[in-house]
Amino acid sequence: MAVVAATLLAVGHGSAQNGVYVETAFGTGLAPNMVLDGVDNDWGTRCDRLINPAGLETGTDCDTPPPPTAWSNESGGALGVMTGLAVGYRWGRLRVEAEYHFRSAAYHDYAPTVIGDIITQGKADQELEIAIGGAGDVVAHNVLANVLYDFHTGSRIVPYLGAGVGGGRMSVDYFSLWKRNADPSRIATFEDPLLRAKLAGTTTLGTAVLRDAMPGVQGIAGLDYSVGDRLTVGLKMRRTVFQGFKSDEREWDQLRSHDSTVGRGSRIVYVVETPDTGAYGVTLNLRYRF
């Protein structure tokens, strides 16, 4: 603030001129609700050879791989920090710029898991005691090329509109927990009491920072105030929209309280997707023309 105040005193008043400029931004971002959809290649509990090595009570259910297990969690909207840096050039009313902006959102809203496949739904009322998950911290690094148009009003106040296109890399701090019933008598997955006792209280846990790179666009609206020939302060609003997020494959931290495998020659991995990758932002901007 001391640097800004000194600069305000040092520059004179006047209208904006053509030339190269740099712009900084700091403010807040609002991320909407985030629905995280997960799938994995897990086998049914009775087909888990680490839980049921003798293959009891399986029938023909374990002769072929089952369809994917599917689930989803919804985290409510979240506020966070949004900052940015842009370098641009102005021709009259038109400006073009290359911009980097960073945003974060702290969800930490772990909601009940909605099960999306028939096999797992059959466990929900008896085998599964707890099923929750969702997003923790979400961070995005975005680089975009913007075109903006200034509406000169004959005063120091200049509104403007703009749009940008580019790409971003988003990371999602993901959490998913499935806990089996601690009371073996309430588990109907097995009839054998020893297998029920072996399954009781086991957990499936996934904690990972998931990442993906996505193309995107943004719309911009702002209001600038010229405090001199070279310095402008303003308020900028933006809406960013990016292509859907899809993580790479990740293994479970633990699967039914053992390693992420069922003893059938392949690892058990999950993938998480979400279409909710955009955000709204409001920032205070400082622009200096060289």
mmCIF file of C-alpha atoms in Angstrom:
data_model
loop_
_atom_site.group_PDB
_atom_site.id
_atom_site.type_symbol
_atom_site.label_atom_id
_atom_site.label_comp_id
_atom_site.label_asym_id
_atom_site.label_seq_id
_atom_site.Cartn_x
_atom_site.Cartn_y
_atom_site.Cartn_z
ATOM 1 C CA MET A 1 0.000 0.000 0.000
ATOM 2 C CA ALA A 2 2.921 2.361 0.711
ATOM 3 C CA VAL A 3 4.289 1.745 -2.800
ATOM 4 C CA VAL A 4 0.870 2.403 -4.329
ATOM 5 C CA ALA A 5 0.444 5.617 -2.330
ATOM 6 C CA ALA A 6 3.869 6.848 -3.386
ATOM 7 C CA THR A 7 3.090 6.058 -7.013
ATOM 8 C CA LEU A 8 -0.226 7.941 -6.832
ATOM 9 C CA LEU A 9 1.586 11.025 -5.595
ATOM 10 C CA ALA A 10 4.307 10.726 -8.219
ATOM 11 C CA VAL A 11 2.129 10.490 -11.329
ATOM 12 C CA GLY A 12 -0.019 13.141 -12.916
ATOM 13 C CA HIS A 13 -3.609 12.898 -14.061
ATOM 14 C CA GLY A 14 -4.559 12.231 -17.668
ATOM 15 C CA SER A 15 -6.235 9.862 -20.074
ATOM 16 C CA ALA A 16 -4.938 6.376 -20.851
ATOM 17 C CA GLN A 17 -2.580 5.990 -23.798
ATOM 18 C CA ASN A 18 -1.406 3.220 -26.091
ATOM 19 C CA GLY A 19 1.442 0.987 -24.996
ATOM 20 C CA VAL A 20 2.582 -2.033 -23.064
ATOM 21 C CA TYR A 21 1.194 -2.549 -19.562
ATOM 22 C CA VAL A 22 1.344 -4.958 -16.658
ATOM 23 C CA GLU A 23 -1.568 -5.689 -14.388
ATOM 24 C CA THR A 24 -1.862 -7.407 -11.024
ATOM 25 C CA ALA A 25 -5.028 -8.740 -9.436
ATOM 26 C CA PHE A 26 -6.021 -9.909 -5.983
ATOM 27 C CA GLY A 27 -9.442 -10.903 -4.742
ATOM 28 C CA THR A 28 -11.768 -13.758 -4.054
ATOM 29 C CA GLY A 29 -13.264 -16.585 -6.072
ATOM 30 C CA LEU A 30 -16.511 -18.485 -5.639
ATOM 31 C CA ALA A 31 -16.527 -22.091 -6.809
ATOM 32 C CA PRO A 32 -19.971 -23.672 -7.312
ATOM 33 C CA ASN A 33 -21.095 -27.046 -5.993
ATOM 34 C CA MET A 34 -18.758 -29.824 -7.084
ATOM 35 C CA VAL A 35 -20.118 -33.285 -7.915
ATOM 36 C CA LEU A 36 -17.350 -35.890 -8.008
ATOM 37 C CA ASP A 37 -18.202 -39.096 -9.899
ATOM 38 C CA GLY A 38 -16.008 -42.113 -9.206
ATOM 39 C CA VAL A 39 -15.679 -45.563 -10.771
ATOM 40 C CA ASP A 40 -13.345 -48.460 -10.062
ATOM 41 C CA ASN A 41 -12.726 -52.049 -11.210
ATOM 42 C CA ASP A 42 -13.341 -53.686 -7.848
ATOM 43 C CA TRP A 43 -14.834 -57.166 -7.613
ATOM 44 C CA GLY A 44 -17.717 -57.992 -5.300
ATOM 45 C CA THR A 45 -16.830 -58.671 -1.660
ATOM 46 C CA ARG A 46 -17.406 -62.416 -1.996
ATOM 47 C CA CYS A 47 -14.930 -62.477 -4.925
ATOM 48 C CA ASP A 48 -12.143 -60.916 -2.851
ATOM 49 C CA ARG A 49 -9.645 -63.770 -2.448
ATOM 50 C CA LEU A 50 -7.878 -61.976 0.389
ATOM 51 C CA ILE A 51 -11.134 -61.969 2.360
ATOM 52 C CA ASN A 52 -12.511 -65.259 0.976
ATOM 53 C CA PRO A 53 -9.492 -67.323 -0.176
ATOM 54 C CA ALA A 54 -11.507 -70.566 -0.417
ATOM 55 C CA GLY A 55 -14.083 -68.994 -2.720
ATOM 56 C CA LEU A 56 -17.007 -69.914 -0.460
ATOM 57 C CA GLU A 57 -20.556 -68.868 -1.371
ATOM 58 C CA THR A 58 -19.492 -67.340 -4.717
ATOM 59 C CA GLY A 59 -21.456 -69.509 -7.151
ATOM 60 C CA THR A 60 -20.817 -68.218 -10.685
ATOM 61 C CA ASP A 61 -20.637 -64.555 -9.622
ATOM 62 C CA CYS A 62 -16.847 -64.499 -9.776
ATOM 63 C CA ASP A 63 -16.354 -66.269 -13.126
ATOM 64 C CA THR A 64 -16.112 -62.979 -15.081
ATOM 65 C CA PRO A 65 -15.183 -59.426 -14.090
ATOM 66 C CA PRO A 66 -18.183 -57.410 -12.877
ATOM 67 C CA PRO A 67 -19.286 -54.037 -14.277
ATOM 68 C CA PRO A 68 -17.556 -51.014 -12.727
ATOM 69 C CA THR A 69 -18.462 -49.894 -9.254
ATOM 70 C CA ALA A 70 -19.856 -46.342 -9.468
ATOM 71 C CA TRP A 71 -20.520 -43.649 -6.882
ATOM 72 C CA SER A 72 -20.720 -39.879 -6.478
ATOM 73 C CA ASN A 73 -20.329 -37.200 -3.811
ATOM 74 C CA GLU A 74 -21.448 -33.589 -3.893
ATOM 75 C CA SER A 75 -19.543 -30.849 -2.085
ATOM 76 C CA GLY A 76 -21.192 -27.452 -1.552
ATOM 77 C CA GLY A 77 -19.874 -24.193 -2.988
ATOM 78 C CA ALA A 78 -16.633 -22.775 -1.599
ATOM 79 C CA LEU A 79 -14.825 -19.445 -1.361
ATOM 80 C CA GLY A 80 -11.130 -18.994 -1.927
ATOM 81 C CA VAL A 81 -8.341 -16.702 -3.089
ATOM 82 C CA MET A 82 -7.954 -15.507 -6.676
ATOM 83 C CA THR A 83 -4.821 -13.691 -7.858
ATOM 84 C CA GLY A 84 -3.380 -12.894 -11.257
ATOM 85 C CA LEU A 85 -0.714 -11.241 -13.388
ATOM 86 C CA ALA A 86 -1.181 -10.001 -16.963
ATOM 87 C CA VAL A 87 1.022 -8.416 -19.603
ATOM 88 C CA GLY A 88 -0.748 -6.626 -22.438
ATOM 89 C CA TYR A 89 -0.808 -3.955 -25.094
ATOM 90 C CA ARG A 90 -3.391 -1.258 -25.715
ATOM 91 C CA TRP A 91 -4.483 0.224 -29.063
ATOM 92 C CA GLY A 92 -7.066 2.918 -28.466
ATOM 93 C CA ARG A 93 -10.127 1.169 -27.084
ATOM 94 C CA LEU A 94 -8.800 -2.343 -27.674
ATOM 95 C CA ARG A 95 -6.498 -4.302 -25.373
ATOM 96 C CA VAL A 96 -4.910 -7.739 -25.805
ATOM 97 C CA GLU A 97 -3.090 -9.524 -23.004
ATOM 98 C CA ALA A 98 -1.583 -12.766 -21.790
ATOM 99 C CA GLU A 99 -2.757 -13.598 -18.283
ATOM 100 C CA TYR A 100 -1.904 -16.054 -15.556
ATOM 101 C CA HIS A 101 -4.358 -16.413 -12.717
ATOM 102 C CA PHE A 102 -4.451 -18.648 -9.683
ATOM 103 C CA ARG A 103 -7.459 -19.651 -7.655
ATOM 104 C CA SER A 104 -8.102 -21.865 -4.676
ATOM 105 C CA ALA A 105 -11.264 -23.153 -3.006
ATOM 106 C CA ALA A 106 -11.557 -24.882 0.363
ATOM 107 C CA TYR A 107 -14.502 -27.293 0.178
ATOM 108 C CA HIS A 108 -13.853 -29.839 2.974
ATOM 109 C CA ASP A 109 -17.494 -30.824 2.690
ATOM 110 C CA TYR A 110 -17.579 -34.616 2.869
ATOM 111 C CA ALA A 111 -21.068 -35.753 1.945
ATOM 112 C CA PRO A 112 -22.791 -39.150 2.031
ATOM 113 C CA THR A 113 -21.846 -41.296 -0.952
ATOM 114 C CA VAL A 114 -24.541 -41.908 -3.551
ATOM 115 C CA ILE A 115 -24.043 -45.416 -4.935
ATOM 116 C CA GLY A 116 -24.577 -45.779 -8.659
ATOM 117 C CA ASP A 117 -24.313 -49.520 -9.351
ATOM 118 C CA ILE A 118 -26.703 -52.347 -8.422
ATOM 119 C CA ILE A 119 -24.115 -54.617 -6.801
ATOM 120 C CA THR A 120 -22.902 -52.016 -4.312
ATOM 121 C CA GLN A 121 -26.431 -50.797 -3.629
ATOM 122 C CA GLY A 122 -27.192 -54.270 -2.284
ATOM 123 C CA LYS A 123 -24.557 -53.729 0.421
ATOM 124 C CA ALA A 124 -25.690 -50.295 1.513
ATOM 125 C CA ASP A 125 -28.218 -51.366 4.143
ATOM 126 C CA GLN A 126 -26.274 -54.211 5.711
ATOM 127 C CA GLU A 127 -22.557 -54.374 4.883
ATOM 128 C CA LEU A 128 -21.713 -50.663 4.675
ATOM 129 C CA GLU A 129 -22.005 -48.656 7.863
ATOM 130 C CA ILE A 130 -20.382 -45.441 6.618
ATOM 131 C CA ALA A 131 -19.852 -44.182 3.049
ATOM 132 C CA ILE A 132 -18.724 -40.555 2.685
ATOM 133 C CA GLY A 133 -16.436 -38.555 0.423
ATOM 134 C CA GLY A 134 -15.822 -35.374 -1.527
ATOM 135 C CA ALA A 135 -13.350 -32.583 -2.187
ATOM 136 C CA GLY A 136 -10.981 -30.903 0.240
ATOM 137 C CA ASP A 137 -8.821 -28.149 -1.285
ATOM 138 C CA VAL A 138 -9.129 -27.378 -5.003
ATOM 139 C CA VAL A 139 -6.374 -25.366 -6.720
ATOM 140 C CA ALA A 140 -6.222 -24.141 -10.328
ATOM 141 C CA HIS A 141 -3.401 -22.554 -12.326
ATOM 142 C CA ASN A 142 -4.758 -20.935 -15.518
ATOM 143 C CA VAL A 143 -3.085 -19.248 -18.491
ATOM 144 C CA LEU A 144 -5.312 -17.377 -20.960
ATOM 145 C CA ALA A 145 -5.121 -14.932 -23.843
ATOM 146 C CA ASN A 146 -7.647 -12.108 -23.423
ATOM 147 C CA VAL A 147 -9.166 -9.482 -25.701
ATOM 148 C CA LEU A 148 -10.828 -6.516 -23.977
ATOM 149 C CA TYR A 149 -12.731 -3.458 -25.173
ATOM 150 C CA ASP A 150 -12.793 -0.188 -23.203
ATOM 151 C CA PHE A 151 -15.875 2.048 -23.267
ATOM 152 C CA HIS A 152 -14.469 5.574 -22.881
ATOM 153 C CA THR A 153 -16.859 7.898 -21.055
ATOM 154 C CA GLY A 154 -14.899 11.133 -21.280
ATOM 155 C CA SER A 155 -13.990 10.793 -17.612
ATOM 156 C CA ARG A 156 -11.511 8.875 -15.528
ATOM 157 C CA ILE A 157 -13.984 5.993 -15.156
ATOM 158 C CA VAL A 158 -13.783 3.400 -17.950
ATOM 159 C CA PRO A 159 -15.980 0.276 -18.040
ATOM 160 C CA TYR A 160 -14.873 -2.621 -20.208
ATOM 161 C CA LEU A 161 -15.832 -6.097 -21.410
ATOM 162 C CA GLY A 162 -13.643 -8.938 -22.563
ATOM 163 C CA ALA A 163 -13.200 -12.627 -23.199
ATOM 164 C CA GLY A 164 -10.336 -15.067 -23.008
ATOM 165 C CA VAL A 165 -9.324 -18.535 -24.122
ATOM 166 C CA GLY A 166 -6.585 -20.788 -22.817
ATOM 167 C CA GLY A 167 -5.991 -23.686 -20.493
ATOM 168 C CA GLY A 168 -5.619 -24.624 -16.864
ATOM 169 C CA ARG A 169 -4.341 -27.318 -14.562
ATOM 170 C CA MET A 170 -6.564 -28.186 -11.618
ATOM 171 C CA SER A 171 -5.825 -30.326 -8.582
ATOM 172 C CA VAL A 172 -8.472 -31.805 -6.285
ATOM 173 C CA ASP A 173 -7.690 -33.031 -2.777
ATOM 174 C CA TYR A 174 -9.929 -36.121 -2.856
ATOM 175 C CA PHE A 175 -11.265 -38.219 0.013
ATOM 176 C CA SER A 176 -13.448 -41.359 -0.033
ATOM 177 C CA LEU A 177 -14.220 -43.649 2.911
ATOM 178 C CA TRP A 178 -16.248 -46.872 2.982
ATOM 179 C CA LYS A 179 -16.537 -48.607 6.366
ATOM 180 C CA ARG A 180 -18.115 -52.028 6.893
ATOM 181 C CA ASN A 181 -20.444 -52.729 9.767
ATOM 182 C CA ALA A 182 -18.593 -53.517 12.987
ATOM 183 C CA ASP A 183 -21.304 -56.001 14.040
ATOM 184 C CA PRO A 184 -20.835 -59.287 12.092
ATOM 185 C CA SER A 185 -24.441 -60.347 12.782
ATOM 186 C CA ARG A 186 -25.707 -57.417 10.714
ATOM 187 C CA ILE A 187 -23.689 -58.384 7.617
ATOM 188 C CA ALA A 188 -25.649 -60.471 5.100
ATOM 189 C CA THR A 189 -22.954 -60.634 2.414
ATOM 190 C CA PHE A 190 -21.802 -64.009 3.812
ATOM 191 C CA GLU A 191 -23.690 -66.737 5.618
ATOM 192 C CA ASP A 192 -20.505 -68.156 7.126
ATOM 193 C CA PRO A 193 -20.016 -66.469 10.546
ATOM 194 C CA LEU A 194 -16.214 -66.634 10.218
ATOM 195 C CA LEU A 195 -16.286 -64.729 6.936
ATOM 196 C CA ARG A 196 -18.702 -62.208 8.434
ATOM 197 C CA ALA A 197 -16.334 -61.657 11.331
ATOM 198 C CA LYS A 198 -13.389 -61.287 8.938
ATOM 199 C CA LEU A 199 -15.227 -58.623 6.933
ATOM 200 C CA ALA A 200 -16.701 -56.718 9.897
ATOM 201 C CA GLY A 201 -15.143 -53.312 10.561
ATOM 202 C CA THR A 202 -12.914 -53.290 7.461
ATOM 203 C CA THR A 203 -12.490 -50.049 5.535
ATOM 204 C CA THR A 204 -11.841 -48.913 1.981
ATOM 205 C CA LEU A 205 -10.016 -45.592 1.920
ATOM 206 C CA GLY A 206 -8.892 -43.315 -0.891
ATOM 207 C CA THR A 207 -6.957 -40.092 -0.241
ATOM 208 C CA ALA A 208 -5.136 -38.483 -3.150
ATOM 209 C CA VAL A 209 -4.398 -35.191 -4.877
ATOM 210 C CA LEU A 210 -5.946 -35.723 -8.312
ATOM 211 C CA ARG A 211 -4.849 -33.586 -11.283
ATOM 212 C CA ASP A 212 -5.921 -32.835 -14.826
ATOM 213 C CA ALA A 213 -5.194 -30.210 -17.511
ATOM 214 C CA MET A 214 -8.169 -28.719 -19.366
ATOM 215 C CA PRO A 215 -8.906 -26.089 -22.031
ATOM 216 C CA GLY A 216 -11.201 -23.275 -21.025
ATOM 217 C CA VAL A 217 -12.689 -19.845 -21.679
ATOM 218 C CA GLN A 218 -13.634 -16.850 -19.576
ATOM 219 C CA GLY A 219 -15.869 -13.805 -19.743
ATOM 220 C CA ILE A 220 -14.731 -10.539 -18.165
ATOM 221 C CA ALA A 221 -16.418 -7.317 -17.086
ATOM 222 C CA GLY A 222 -14.711 -4.500 -15.227
ATOM 223 C CA LEU A 223 -14.540 -0.878 -14.219
ATOM 224 C CA ASP A 224 -11.291 1.117 -14.200
ATOM 225 C CA TYR A 225 -10.389 4.445 -12.648
ATOM 226 C CA SER A 226 -7.453 6.373 -14.082
ATOM 227 C CA VAL A 227 -5.344 8.030 -11.393
ATOM 228 C CA GLY A 228 -2.652 9.229 -13.778
ATOM 229 C CA ASP A 229 -1.114 8.871 -17.214
ATOM 230 C CA ARG A 230 0.288 5.470 -16.341
ATOM 231 C CA LEU A 231 -1.593 4.034 -13.366
ATOM 232 C CA THR A 232 -5.110 2.613 -13.258
ATOM 233 C CA VAL A 233 -7.006 0.925 -10.436
ATOM 234 C CA GLY A 234 -10.136 -1.079 -11.026
ATOM 235 C CA LEU A 235 -12.533 -3.829 -10.166
ATOM 236 C CA LYS A 236 -12.742 -6.911 -12.392
ATOM 237 C CA MET A 237 -15.372 -9.654 -12.433
ATOM 238 C CA ARG A 238 -14.905 -12.906 -14.316
ATOM 239 C CA ARG A 239 -16.574 -16.226 -15.025
ATOM 240 C CA THR A 240 -14.306 -19.093 -16.020
ATOM 241 C CA VAL A 241 -15.553 -22.291 -17.646
ATOM 242 C CA PHE A 242 -13.255 -25.245 -18.288
ATOM 243 C CA GLN A 243 -13.697 -28.655 -19.870
ATOM 244 C CA GLY A 244 -14.602 -31.503 -17.517
ATOM 245 C CA PHE A 245 -11.982 -32.834 -15.114
ATOM 246 C CA LYS A 246 -10.878 -36.484 -15.240
ATOM 247 C CA SER A 247 -8.163 -37.843 -12.985
ATOM 248 C CA ASP A 248 -5.596 -40.471 -13.787
ATOM 249 C CA GLU A 249 -5.966 -43.950 -12.258
ATOM 250 C CA ARG A 250 -5.205 -44.202 -8.555
ATOM 251 C CA GLU A 251 -4.999 -47.205 -6.256
ATOM 252 C CA TRP A 252 -6.938 -47.284 -2.986
ATOM 253 C CA ASP A 253 -4.907 -46.565 0.141
ATOM 254 C CA GLN A 254 -6.595 -49.647 1.525
ATOM 255 C CA LEU A 255 -9.286 -51.925 0.165
ATOM 256 C CA ARG A 256 -11.353 -53.771 2.806
ATOM 257 C CA SER A 257 -8.392 -53.072 5.124
ATOM 258 C CA HIS A 258 -5.858 -54.744 2.822
ATOM 259 C CA ASP A 259 -3.799 -53.723 -0.222
ATOM 260 C CA SER A 260 -5.530 -52.436 -3.375
ATOM 261 C CA THR A 261 -5.990 -55.853 -4.947
ATOM 262 C CA VAL A 262 -8.380 -58.817 -4.686
ATOM 263 C CA GLY A 263 -5.781 -61.489 -5.504
ATOM 264 C CA ARG A 264 -6.917 -61.927 -9.120
ATOM 265 C CA GLY A 265 -3.840 -60.678 -10.941
ATOM 266 C CA SER A 266 -4.690 -56.985 -11.326
ATOM 267 C CA ARG A 267 -4.654 -53.895 -9.164
ATOM 268 C CA ILE A 268 -7.868 -52.185 -8.118
ATOM 269 C CA VAL A 269 -7.837 -48.575 -9.337
ATOM 270 C CA TYR A 270 -10.352 -45.734 -9.349
ATOM 271 C CA VAL A 271 -10.925 -42.685 -11.560
ATOM 272 C CA VAL A 272 -12.747 -39.502 -10.536
ATOM 273 C CA GLU A 273 -14.476 -37.032 -12.870
ATOM 274 C CA THR A 274 -16.363 -33.762 -12.473
ATOM 275 C CA PRO A 275 -17.890 -31.231 -14.876
ATOM 276 C CA ASP A 276 -17.703 -28.533 -12.176
ATOM 277 C CA THR A 277 -14.400 -26.848 -13.030
ATOM 278 C CA GLY A 278 -15.384 -23.182 -13.411
ATOM 279 C CA ALA A 279 -15.638 -20.341 -10.919
ATOM 280 C CA TYR A 280 -16.723 -16.740 -10.402
ATOM 281 C CA GLY A 281 -14.170 -14.161 -9.323
ATOM 282 C CA VAL A 282 -13.970 -10.557 -8.177
ATOM 283 C CA THR A 283 -10.557 -8.892 -7.962
ATOM 284 C CA LEU A 284 -9.013 -5.507 -7.304
ATOM 285 C CA ASN A 285 -6.632 -4.673 -10.167
ATOM 286 C CA LEU A 286 -3.654 -2.359 -10.522
ATOM 287 C CA ARG A 287 -2.437 -1.599 -14.059
ATOM 288 C CA TYR A 288 0.735 0.256 -14.980
ATOM 289 C CA ARG A 289 1.538 1.378 -18.529
ATOM 290 C CA PHE A 290 5.181 1.716 -19.524
#
